[in-house]
PDB file of C-alpha atoms in Angstrom:
ATOM      1  CA  UNK A   1      78.668  92.252 110.825  1.00 41.00           C
ATOM      2  CA  UNK A   2      77.748  92.988 107.207  1.00 42.00           C
ATOM      3  CA  UNK A   3      80.465  91.520 104.957  1.00 41.00           C
ATOM      4  CA  UNK A   4      80.752  94.679 102.878  1.00 40.00           C
ATOM      5  CA  UNK A   5      81.215  96.816 106.002  1.00 40.00           C
ATOM      6  CA  UNK A   6      83.758  94.373 107.404  1.00 38.00           C
ATOM      7  CA  UNK A   7      85.745  94.491 104.166  1.00 37.00           C
ATOM      8  CA  UNK A   8      85.662  98.287 104.191  1.00 37.00           C
ATOM      9  CA  UNK A   9      86.926  98.461 107.785  1.00 38.00           C
ATOM     10  CA  UNK A  10      89.713  96.033 106.926  1.00 33.00           C
ATOM     11  CA  UNK A  11      90.540  98.207 103.917  1.00 35.00           C
ATOM     12  CA  UNK A  12      90.890 101.219 106.248  1.00 37.00           C
ATOM     13  CA  UNK A  13      93.275  99.274 108.480  1.00 32.00           C
ATOM     14  CA  UNK A  14      95.757  98.321 105.760  1.00 30.00           C
ATOM     15  CA  UNK A  15      99.004 100.197 106.611  1.00 31.00           C
ATOM     16  CA  UNK A  16      99.938 100.707 102.952  1.00 30.00           C
ATOM     17  CA  UNK A  17      96.823 102.852 102.403  1.00 29.00           C
ATOM     18  CA  UNK A  18      98.024 105.625 104.677  1.00 31.00           C
ATOM     19  CA  UNK A  19      95.531 108.257 103.560  1.00 33.00           C
ATOM     20  CA  UNK A  20      92.352 106.311 104.211  1.00 36.00           C
ATOM     21  CA  UNK A  21      92.045 106.947 107.970  1.00 47.00           C
ATOM     22  CA  UNK A  22      91.722 110.590 106.905  1.00 59.00           C
ATOM     23  CA  UNK A  23      87.978 110.199 106.676  1.00 59.00           C
ATOM     24  CA  UNK A  24      85.246 112.784 106.853  1.00 57.00           C
ATOM     25  CA  UNK A  25      81.592 113.064 106.089  1.00 51.00           C
ATOM     26  CA  UNK A  26      78.221 114.674 106.544  1.00 55.00           C
ATOM     27  CA  UNK A  27      74.900 113.117 107.367  1.00 65.00           C
ATOM     28  CA  UNK A  28      75.141 109.378 106.714  1.00 86.00           C
ATOM     29  CA  UNK A  29      77.960 109.460 104.154  1.00 92.00           C
ATOM     30  CA  UNK A  30      81.566 108.731 105.115  1.00 93.00           C
ATOM     31  CA  UNK A  31      84.299 109.650 102.605  1.00 95.00           C
ATOM     32  CA  UNK A  32      87.965 108.689 102.710  1.00 95.00           C
ATOM     33  CA  UNK A  33      90.419 110.184 102.033  1.00 95.00           C
ATOM     34  CA  UNK A  34      89.352 113.812 102.412  1.00 94.00           C
ATOM     35  CA  UNK A  35      92.068 115.225 100.127  1.00 95.00           C
ATOM     36  CA  UNK A  36      93.786 113.922  96.997  1.00 97.00           C
ATOM     37  CA  UNK A  37      96.942 115.165  95.293  1.00 97.00           C
ATOM     38  CA  UNK A  38      97.770 113.967  91.779  1.00 97.00           C
ATOM     39  CA  UNK A  39     100.844 114.729  89.683  1.00 95.00           C
ATOM     40  CA  UNK A  40     102.933 113.385  86.835  1.00 93.00           C
ATOM     41  CA  UNK A  41     103.954 110.362  88.912  1.00 93.00           C
ATOM     42  CA  UNK A  42     100.698 109.692  90.748  1.00 95.00           C
ATOM     43  CA  UNK A  43      97.915 109.706  88.170  1.00 96.00           C
ATOM     44  CA  UNK A  44      95.203 107.609  89.803  1.00 97.00           C
ATOM     45  CA  UNK A  45      93.382 107.595  93.138  1.00 97.00           C
ATOM     46  CA  UNK A  46      90.517 105.807  94.823  1.00 97.00           C
ATOM     47  CA  UNK A  47      87.875 107.313  97.100  1.00 97.00           C
ATOM     48  CA  UNK A  48      85.943 105.062  99.467  1.00 96.00           C
ATOM     49  CA  UNK A  49      82.298 105.900 100.193  1.00 96.00           C
ATOM     50  CA  UNK A  50      80.176 104.238 102.866  1.00 94.00           C
ATOM     51  CA  UNK A  51      76.550 104.764 103.798  1.00 93.00           C
ATOM     52  CA  UNK A  52      76.577 104.742 107.610  1.00 91.00           C
ATOM     53  CA  UNK A  53      72.833 105.325 107.850  1.00 89.00           C
ATOM     54  CA  UNK A  54      69.833 103.025 107.960  1.00 89.00           C
ATOM     55  CA  UNK A  55      68.281 103.848 104.576  1.00 89.00           C
ATOM     56  CA  UNK A  56      69.346 103.217 101.001  1.00 91.00           C
ATOM     57  CA  UNK A  57      70.577 106.506  99.530  1.00 91.00           C
ATOM     58  CA  UNK A  58      71.647 107.655  96.074  1.00 94.00           C
ATOM     59  CA  UNK A  59      74.515 110.124  95.729  1.00 95.00           C
ATOM     60  CA  UNK A  60      75.255 112.176  92.631  1.00 96.00           C
ATOM     61  CA  UNK A  61      78.937 112.944  92.017  1.00 97.00           C
ATOM     62  CA  UNK A  62      80.068 116.132  90.275  1.00 97.00           C
ATOM     63  CA  UNK A  63      82.780 118.765  90.243  1.00 97.00           C
ATOM     64  CA  UNK A  64      82.433 121.991  92.159  1.00 96.00           C
ATOM     65  CA  UNK A  65      84.541 125.163  92.036  1.00 96.00           C
ATOM     66  CA  UNK A  66      85.148 126.641  95.487  1.00 95.00           C
ATOM     67  CA  UNK A  67      87.277 129.409  97.000  1.00 95.00           C
ATOM     68  CA  UNK A  68      88.583 129.597 100.556  1.00 95.00           C
ATOM     69  CA  UNK A  69      88.207 132.787 102.571  1.00 95.00           C
ATOM     70  CA  UNK A  70      90.470 134.111 105.300  1.00 96.00           C
ATOM     71  CA  UNK A  71      88.205 132.489 107.895  1.00 95.00           C
ATOM     72  CA  UNK A  72      88.828 129.068 106.326  1.00 94.00           C
ATOM     73  CA  UNK A  73      85.291 128.724 104.944  1.00 94.00           C
ATOM     74  CA  UNK A  74      84.707 127.630 101.357  1.00 94.00           C
ATOM     75  CA  UNK A  75      82.276 129.343  99.008  1.00 94.00           C
ATOM     76  CA  UNK A  76      81.307 128.712  95.397  1.00 94.00           C
ATOM     77  CA  UNK A  77      83.311 130.593  92.791  1.00 93.00           C
ATOM     78  CA  UNK A  78      81.100 132.797  90.658  1.00 85.00           C
ATOM     79  CA  UNK A  79      83.974 134.501  88.818  1.00 84.00           C
ATOM     80  CA  UNK A  80      87.512 133.044  88.879  1.00 79.00           C
ATOM     81  CA  UNK A  81      90.124 135.285  90.486  1.00 79.00           C
ATOM     82  CA  UNK A  82      93.482 133.543  90.410  1.00 77.00           C
ATOM     83  CA  UNK A  83      92.062 129.994  90.576  1.00 86.00           C
ATOM     84  CA  UNK A  84      93.106 127.315  88.123  1.00 93.00           C
ATOM     85  CA  UNK A  85      90.647 124.434  88.071  1.00 96.00           C
ATOM     86  CA  UNK A  86      91.665 120.783  87.860  1.00 97.00           C
ATOM     87  CA  UNK A  87      88.512 119.166  86.472  1.00 96.00           C
ATOM     88  CA  UNK A  88      89.476 119.590  82.771  1.00 96.00           C
ATOM     89  CA  UNK A  89      92.291 117.113  83.488  1.00 97.00           C
ATOM     90  CA  UNK A  90      90.324 114.610  85.591  1.00 98.00           C
ATOM     91  CA  UNK A  91      88.092 111.646  84.844  1.00 97.00           C
ATOM     92  CA  UNK A  92      86.081 109.801  87.488  1.00 98.00           C
ATOM     93  CA  UNK A  93      83.721 106.861  87.630  1.00 97.00           C
ATOM     94  CA  UNK A  94      80.935 106.222  88.519  1.00 97.00           C
ATOM     95  CA  UNK A  95      78.939 109.446  88.268  1.00 96.00           C
ATOM     96  CA  UNK A  96      76.233 108.266  90.633  1.00 96.00           C
ATOM     97  CA  UNK A  97      76.058 105.568  93.284  1.00 95.00           C
ATOM     98  CA  UNK A  98      73.241 103.983  95.256  1.00 95.00           C
ATOM     99  CA  UNK A  99      74.365 102.620  98.610  1.00 94.00           C
ATOM    100  CA  UNK A 100      72.431 100.335 100.901  1.00 94.00           C
ATOM    101  CA  UNK A 101      72.959 100.865 104.636  1.00 93.00           C
ATOM    102  CA  UNK A 102      76.485  99.954 105.798  1.00 92.00           C
ATOM    103  CA  UNK A 103      77.605  99.298 102.217  1.00 92.00           C
ATOM    104  CA  UNK A 104      80.751 100.774 100.675  1.00 94.00           C
ATOM    105  CA  UNK A 105      81.768 101.625  97.125  1.00 95.00           C
ATOM    106  CA  UNK A 106      84.906 102.943  95.488  1.00 97.00           C
ATOM    107  CA  UNK A 107      85.062 105.948  93.181  1.00 97.00           C
ATOM    108  CA  UNK A 108      88.089 105.964  90.890  1.00 98.00           C
ATOM    109  CA  UNK A 109      89.788 109.145  89.705  1.00 98.00           C
ATOM    110  CA  UNK A 110      92.296 109.350  86.853  1.00 98.00           C
ATOM    111  CA  UNK A 111      94.520 112.228  85.744  1.00 97.00           C
ATOM    112  CA  UNK A 112      94.954 113.025  82.045  1.00 96.00           C
ATOM    113  CA  UNK A 113      97.507 115.838  82.022  1.00 92.00           C
ATOM    114  CA  UNK A 114      98.264 117.219  78.549  1.00 92.00           C
ATOM    115  CA  UNK A 115     101.847 118.126  77.698  1.00 88.00           C
ATOM    116  CA  UNK A 116     100.900 121.737  77.060  1.00 90.00           C
ATOM    117  CA  UNK A 117      99.476 122.251  80.572  1.00 93.00           C
ATOM    118  CA  UNK A 118     101.339 124.999  82.391  1.00 94.00           C
ATOM    119  CA  UNK A 119     103.346 124.169  85.498  1.00 95.00           C
ATOM    120  CA  UNK A 120     101.794 124.850  88.866  1.00 95.00           C
ATOM    121  CA  UNK A 121      98.794 123.727  90.879  1.00 97.00           C
ATOM    122  CA  UNK A 122      95.182 123.221  89.815  1.00 97.00           C
ATOM    123  CA  UNK A 123      92.278 122.461  92.157  1.00 97.00           C
ATOM    124  CA  UNK A 124      88.636 121.428  91.968  1.00 97.00           C
ATOM    125  CA  UNK A 125      86.333 119.870  94.526  1.00 98.00           C
ATOM    126  CA  UNK A 126      84.505 116.592  93.989  1.00 97.00           C
ATOM    127  CA  UNK A 127      81.047 116.724  95.549  1.00 96.00           C
ATOM    128  CA  UNK A 128      78.969 113.765  96.703  1.00 96.00           C
ATOM    129  CA  UNK A 129      75.381 114.993  97.060  1.00 94.00           C
ATOM    130  CA  UNK A 130      72.527 112.908  98.397  1.00 91.00           C
ATOM    131  CA  UNK A 131      69.378 112.814  96.276  1.00 90.00           C
ATOM    132  CA  UNK A 132      65.855 113.021  97.725  1.00 82.00           C
ATOM    133  CA  UNK A 133      64.294 109.625  98.488  1.00 70.00           C
ATOM    134  CA  UNK A 134      62.146 108.039  95.801  1.00 62.00           C
ATOM    135  CA  UNK A 135      59.054 108.196  98.022  1.00 54.00           C
ATOM    136  CA  UNK A 136      59.340 111.932  98.660  1.00 51.00           C
ATOM    137  CA  UNK A 137      55.961 112.580  97.000  1.00 52.00           C
ATOM    138  CA  UNK A 138      54.208 109.742  98.807  1.00 52.00           C
ATOM    139  CA  UNK A 139      51.078 111.203 100.451  1.00 49.00           C
ATOM    140  CA  UNK A 140      49.545 107.892 101.522  1.00 58.00           C
ATOM    141  CA  UNK A 141      49.787 108.807 105.210  1.00 58.00           C
ATOM    142  CA  UNK A 142      47.783 112.025 104.868  1.00 54.00           C
ATOM    143  CA  UNK A 143      44.089 112.448 105.457  1.00 63.00           C
ATOM    144  CA  UNK A 144      42.042 113.503 102.460  1.00 60.00           C
ATOM    145  CA  UNK A 145      42.055 117.262 102.009  1.00 58.00           C
ATOM    146  CA  UNK A 146      44.930 117.778 104.461  1.00 58.00           C
ATOM    147  CA  UNK A 147      48.261 119.441 103.726  1.00 55.00           C
ATOM    148  CA  UNK A 148      51.401 117.900 105.222  1.00 50.00           C
ATOM    149  CA  UNK A 149      54.988 119.011 105.541  1.00 52.00           C
ATOM    150  CA  UNK A 150      57.837 116.533 105.281  1.00 49.00           C
ATOM    151  CA  UNK A 151      61.354 117.706 106.112  1.00 52.00           C
ATOM    152  CA  UNK A 152      64.058 115.677 104.348  1.00 52.00           C
ATOM    153  CA  UNK A 153      67.665 116.787 104.942  1.00 61.00           C
ATOM    154  CA  UNK A 154      69.881 116.596 101.860  1.00 64.00           C
ATOM    155  CA  UNK A 155      73.571 116.279 102.696  1.00 75.00           C
ATOM    156  CA  UNK A 156      76.649 116.727 100.576  1.00 85.00           C
ATOM    157  CA  UNK A 157      80.381 116.176 101.077  1.00 92.00           C
ATOM    158  CA  UNK A 158      83.076 117.902  99.001  1.00 94.00           C
ATOM    159  CA  UNK A 159      86.758 116.969  98.939  1.00 96.00           C
ATOM    160  CA  UNK A 160      89.576 118.833  97.148  1.00 97.00           C
ATOM    161  CA  UNK A 161      91.370 117.256  94.204  1.00 98.00           C
ATOM    162  CA  UNK A 162      94.715 118.945  93.578  1.00 97.00           C
ATOM    163  CA  UNK A 163      96.772 118.494  90.423  1.00 97.00           C
ATOM    164  CA  UNK A 164     100.395 119.604  90.476  1.00 96.00           C
ATOM    165  CA  UNK A 165     102.634 119.823  87.446  1.00 95.00           C
ATOM    166  CA  UNK A 166     106.349 120.463  87.681  1.00 93.00           C
ATOM    167  CA  UNK A 167     108.090 121.810  90.757  1.00 91.00           C
ATOM    168  CA  UNK A 168     105.787 123.578  93.205  1.00 93.00           C
ATOM    169  CA  UNK A 169     106.721 125.109  96.524  1.00 92.00           C
ATOM    170  CA  UNK A 170     105.154 126.964  99.403  1.00 93.00           C
ATOM    171  CA  UNK A 171     106.383 128.889 102.407  1.00 93.00           C
ATOM    172  CA  UNK A 172     104.244 129.386 105.500  1.00 94.00           C
ATOM    173  CA  UNK A 173     104.819 131.898 108.272  1.00 95.00           C
ATOM    174  CA  UNK A 174     102.850 132.624 111.428  1.00 96.00           C
ATOM    175  CA  UNK A 175     102.248 135.969 113.082  1.00 96.00           C
ATOM    176  CA  UNK A 176     100.036 137.849 115.528  1.00 96.00           C
ATOM    177  CA  UNK A 177      99.829 135.011 118.051  1.00 97.00           C
ATOM    178  CA  UNK A 178      97.563 135.985 120.936  1.00 96.00           C
ATOM    179  CA  UNK A 179      96.240 134.268 124.045  1.00 95.00           C
ATOM    180  CA  UNK A 180      92.577 134.911 124.782  1.00 93.00           C
ATOM    181  CA  UNK A 181      91.440 133.765 128.257  1.00 88.00           C
ATOM    182  CA  UNK A 182      87.733 133.185 128.810  1.00 75.00           C
ATOM    183  CA  UNK A 183      86.808 131.855 132.247  1.00 66.00           C
ATOM    184  CA  UNK A 184      87.847 128.230 132.524  1.00 66.00           C
ATOM    185  CA  UNK A 185      88.430 128.053 128.752  1.00 76.00           C
ATOM    186  CA  UNK A 186      91.015 129.782 126.595  1.00 92.00           C
ATOM    187  CA  UNK A 187      91.894 130.286 122.936  1.00 94.00           C
ATOM    188  CA  UNK A 188      94.949 131.006 120.846  1.00 96.00           C
ATOM    189  CA  UNK A 189      94.420 133.203 117.794  1.00 96.00           C
ATOM    190  CA  UNK A 190      96.976 133.709 115.038  1.00 97.00           C
ATOM    191  CA  UNK A 191      97.412 134.241 111.305  1.00 97.00           C
ATOM    192  CA  UNK A 192      99.005 131.822 108.841  1.00 97.00           C
ATOM    193  CA  UNK A 193     100.609 133.397 105.753  1.00 97.00           C
ATOM    194  CA  UNK A 194     101.259 131.440 102.545  1.00 96.00           C
ATOM    195  CA  UNK A 195     103.481 132.285  99.590  1.00 96.00           C
ATOM    196  CA  UNK A 196     104.563 130.159  96.644  1.00 95.00           C
ATOM    197  CA  UNK A 197     103.037 128.081  93.868  1.00 95.00           C
ATOM    198  CA  UNK A 198     101.079 125.462  95.812  1.00 95.00           C
ATOM    199  CA  UNK A 199      98.465 125.202  98.532  1.00 96.00           C
ATOM    200  CA  UNK A 200      99.343 124.037 102.018  1.00 95.00           C
ATOM    201  CA  UNK A 201      97.601 121.544 104.268  1.00 95.00           C
ATOM    202  CA  UNK A 202      98.592 120.569 107.764  1.00 94.00           C
ATOM    203  CA  UNK A 203      97.844 120.688 111.464  1.00 95.00           C
ATOM    204  CA  UNK A 204      98.391 122.969 114.438  1.00 96.00           C
ATOM    205  CA  UNK A 205      99.601 121.789 117.829  1.00 96.00           C
ATOM    206  CA  UNK A 206      99.626 124.040 120.922  1.00 97.00           C
ATOM    207  CA  UNK A 207     101.828 123.134 123.879  1.00 96.00           C
ATOM    208  CA  UNK A 208     102.056 124.785 127.292  1.00 96.00           C
ATOM    209  CA  UNK A 209     104.894 124.629 129.792  1.00 96.00           C
ATOM    210  CA  UNK A 210     104.073 125.962 133.260  1.00 93.00           C
ATOM    211  CA  UNK A 211     106.917 127.519 135.183  1.00 92.00           C
ATOM    212  CA  UNK A 212     108.824 124.687 136.822  1.00 89.00           C
ATOM    213  CA  UNK A 213     106.616 122.047 135.164  1.00 91.00           C
ATOM    214  CA  UNK A 214     106.573 119.796 132.105  1.00 92.00           C
ATOM    215  CA  UNK A 215     105.279 120.678 128.656  1.00 94.00           C
ATOM    216  CA  UNK A 216     101.907 119.239 127.598  1.00 95.00           C
ATOM    217  CA  UNK A 217      99.701 119.432 124.511  1.00 96.00           C
ATOM    218  CA  UNK A 218      96.769 121.756 125.220  1.00 95.00           C
ATOM    219  CA  UNK A 219      95.219 122.065 121.750  1.00 95.00           C
ATOM    220  CA  UNK A 220      95.260 120.506 118.282  1.00 96.00           C
ATOM    221  CA  UNK A 221      93.552 121.222 114.972  1.00 96.00           C
ATOM    222  CA  UNK A 222      93.879 118.976 111.929  1.00 94.00           C
ATOM    223  CA  UNK A 223      93.197 119.658 108.278  1.00 92.00           C
ATOM    224  CA  UNK A 224      94.129 123.349 108.180  1.00 95.00           C
ATOM    225  CA  UNK A 225      94.458 124.329 104.526  1.00 96.00           C
ATOM    226  CA  UNK A 226      95.407 127.483 102.665  1.00 96.00           C
ATOM    227  CA  UNK A 227      94.246 126.897  99.103  1.00 96.00           C
ATOM    228  CA  UNK A 228      95.550 128.967  96.232  1.00 94.00           C
ATOM    229  CA  UNK A 229      95.198 131.886  95.775  1.00 94.00           C
ATOM    230  CA  UNK A 230      94.553 132.485  99.514  1.00 95.00           C
ATOM    231  CA  UNK A 231      97.531 134.287 101.076  1.00 96.00           C
ATOM    232  CA  UNK A 232      96.509 134.351 104.735  1.00 96.00           C
ATOM    233  CA  UNK A 233      94.126 132.561 107.054  1.00 97.00           C
ATOM    234  CA  UNK A 234      93.000 133.570 110.536  1.00 97.00           C
ATOM    235  CA  UNK A 235      92.853 130.666 112.972  1.00 96.00           C
ATOM    236  CA  UNK A 236      91.262 130.277 116.400  1.00 95.00           C
ATOM    237  CA  UNK A 237      92.362 127.283 118.441  1.00 96.00           C
ATOM    238  CA  UNK A 238      90.644 126.122 121.637  1.00 94.00           C
ATOM    239  CA  UNK A 239      93.035 125.385 124.521  1.00 95.00           C
ATOM    240  CA  UNK A 240      92.469 123.009 127.434  1.00 91.00           C
ATOM    241  CA  UNK A 241      94.935 121.825 130.090  1.00 86.00           C
ATOM    242  CA  UNK A 242      94.666 118.150 131.067  1.00 83.00           C
ATOM    243  CA  UNK A 243      94.025 119.037 134.714  1.00 83.00           C
ATOM    244  CA  UNK A 244      91.398 121.623 133.800  1.00 79.00           C
ATOM    245  CA  UNK A 245      93.334 124.456 135.415  1.00 84.00           C
ATOM    246  CA  UNK A 246      93.714 127.859 133.712  1.00 86.00           C
ATOM    247  CA  UNK A 247      96.830 128.336 131.583  1.00 90.00           C
ATOM    248  CA  UNK A 248      98.903 130.795 133.599  1.00 90.00           C
ATOM    249  CA  UNK A 249     102.505 131.617 134.394  1.00 93.00           C
ATOM    250  CA  UNK A 250     104.200 129.670 131.626  1.00 95.00           C
ATOM    251  CA  UNK A 251     105.135 129.424 127.957  1.00 96.00           C
ATOM    252  CA  UNK A 252     102.648 128.775 125.151  1.00 97.00           C
ATOM    253  CA  UNK A 253     104.183 127.269 122.003  1.00 96.00           C
ATOM    254  CA  UNK A 254     102.091 126.942 118.807  1.00 97.00           C
ATOM    255  CA  UNK A 255     103.398 124.907 115.856  1.00 96.00           C
ATOM    256  CA  UNK A 256     102.047 124.542 112.306  1.00 95.00           C
ATOM    257  CA  UNK A 257     103.152 121.397 110.451  1.00 93.00           C
ATOM    258  CA  UNK A 258     102.704 121.367 106.660  1.00 92.00           C
ATOM    259  CA  UNK A 259     101.854 117.803 105.585  1.00 89.00           C
ATOM    260  CA  UNK A 260     103.617 118.314 102.231  1.00 85.00           C
ATOM    261  CA  UNK A 261     106.885 119.694 103.584  1.00 82.00           C
ATOM    262  CA  UNK A 262     110.122 117.780 103.090  1.00 74.00           C
ATOM    263  CA  UNK A 263     111.370 115.726 106.031  1.00 72.00           C
ATOM    264  CA  UNK A 264     114.288 118.085 106.663  1.00 72.00           C
ATOM    265  CA  UNK A 265     112.205 121.275 106.551  1.00 75.00           C
ATOM    266  CA  UNK A 266     111.460 122.860 109.935  1.00 77.00           C
ATOM    267  CA  UNK A 267     107.933 123.480 111.145  1.00 84.00           C
ATOM    268  CA  UNK A 268     106.530 126.979 111.661  1.00 92.00           C
ATOM    269  CA  UNK A 269     106.383 128.018 115.304  1.00 94.00           C
ATOM    270  CA  UNK A 270     105.626 130.959 117.598  1.00 96.00           C
ATOM    271  CA  UNK A 271     105.871 131.320 121.371  1.00 96.00           C
ATOM    272  CA  UNK A 272     104.431 133.733 123.893  1.00 96.00           C
ATOM    273  CA  UNK A 273     104.816 133.990 127.655  1.00 96.00           C
ATOM    274  CA  UNK A 274     101.630 133.839 129.716  1.00 94.00           C
ATOM    275  CA  UNK A 275     101.470 135.821 132.971  1.00 91.00           C
TER     276      UNK A 275
END
C-alpha cells in the first residue's frame, strides 16, 4: 500500500479526530470532514483531501456563497437575503493542490474574528474544484484534418464553514408526517422547521413497530442541514423493513437528532399509526 495512503487511513482511524470519518466527495476527490464549525474557542481546523483516482489532478480552492432551498439543494447566492458570510474572517492554505493518485494533503483553516463582529452565525462554503488536465489540448491522436471531441468531467466538492460568535441557539420542530406506500417500497415525508440564531445539522432515523412485534430501524438519513436563513425543509425518507415485507399494521416513529444539541436536550419526534 502507498505510504501516504496508509498514513491517511491511519489518520482517519484515530479516535481523537472524531469528525474525520465524516467524509464525502465527488469524482476522485475525498474530503473529510464535510462540515466545520469555528468559534471563539475553536479557531483552527484541518481538512484532509485525498485523490482516490488513477491520475494526477490539480484542485483549486476558493470560497463560494450558497443558499439552501426548502428541498435541501444548494444554489449560488446572487443577491444576499439574510445570509452573513464567513469568508471575511477566514484564512486558508494552500490555495491550490496537485495530488498524485492515492496521495493525501491537508488544508488548514484559521479564524480571525474581530472584536467588533456581531454575535450570531456566519457561513461560507469552501470549494475544491478540479482543473482540466494539462494535456487537454493534445491532438496527437487525431488524423490530419479531422475534428475530435474529448469529454473531460470536471468535479468539485463544497463543504460549509460555519463561524459562531457568542451564544447561538436553534429550535427544530417536525410536522406533516405522512406515510407514502409504493408497491414493495415506501417513503416517509415530513417538514422540519427551524427557528433561532444558528443552523442545524443532524440525522433522521425511522423506526417501525408491527403490532405484537419488536421495533426495528427501517430508514436513516445523515447530514440533514437547515442553514440560515432557511426556516423549513421538506424531507423524503425511503423506508425498508429488514424482511422486505410491506410496513403495515403498526407504529411508525420518525426522529430528528440535531448534532449540535446539548446532551440533555430531547430529540424531535413524530409518530403515526399505519393501517
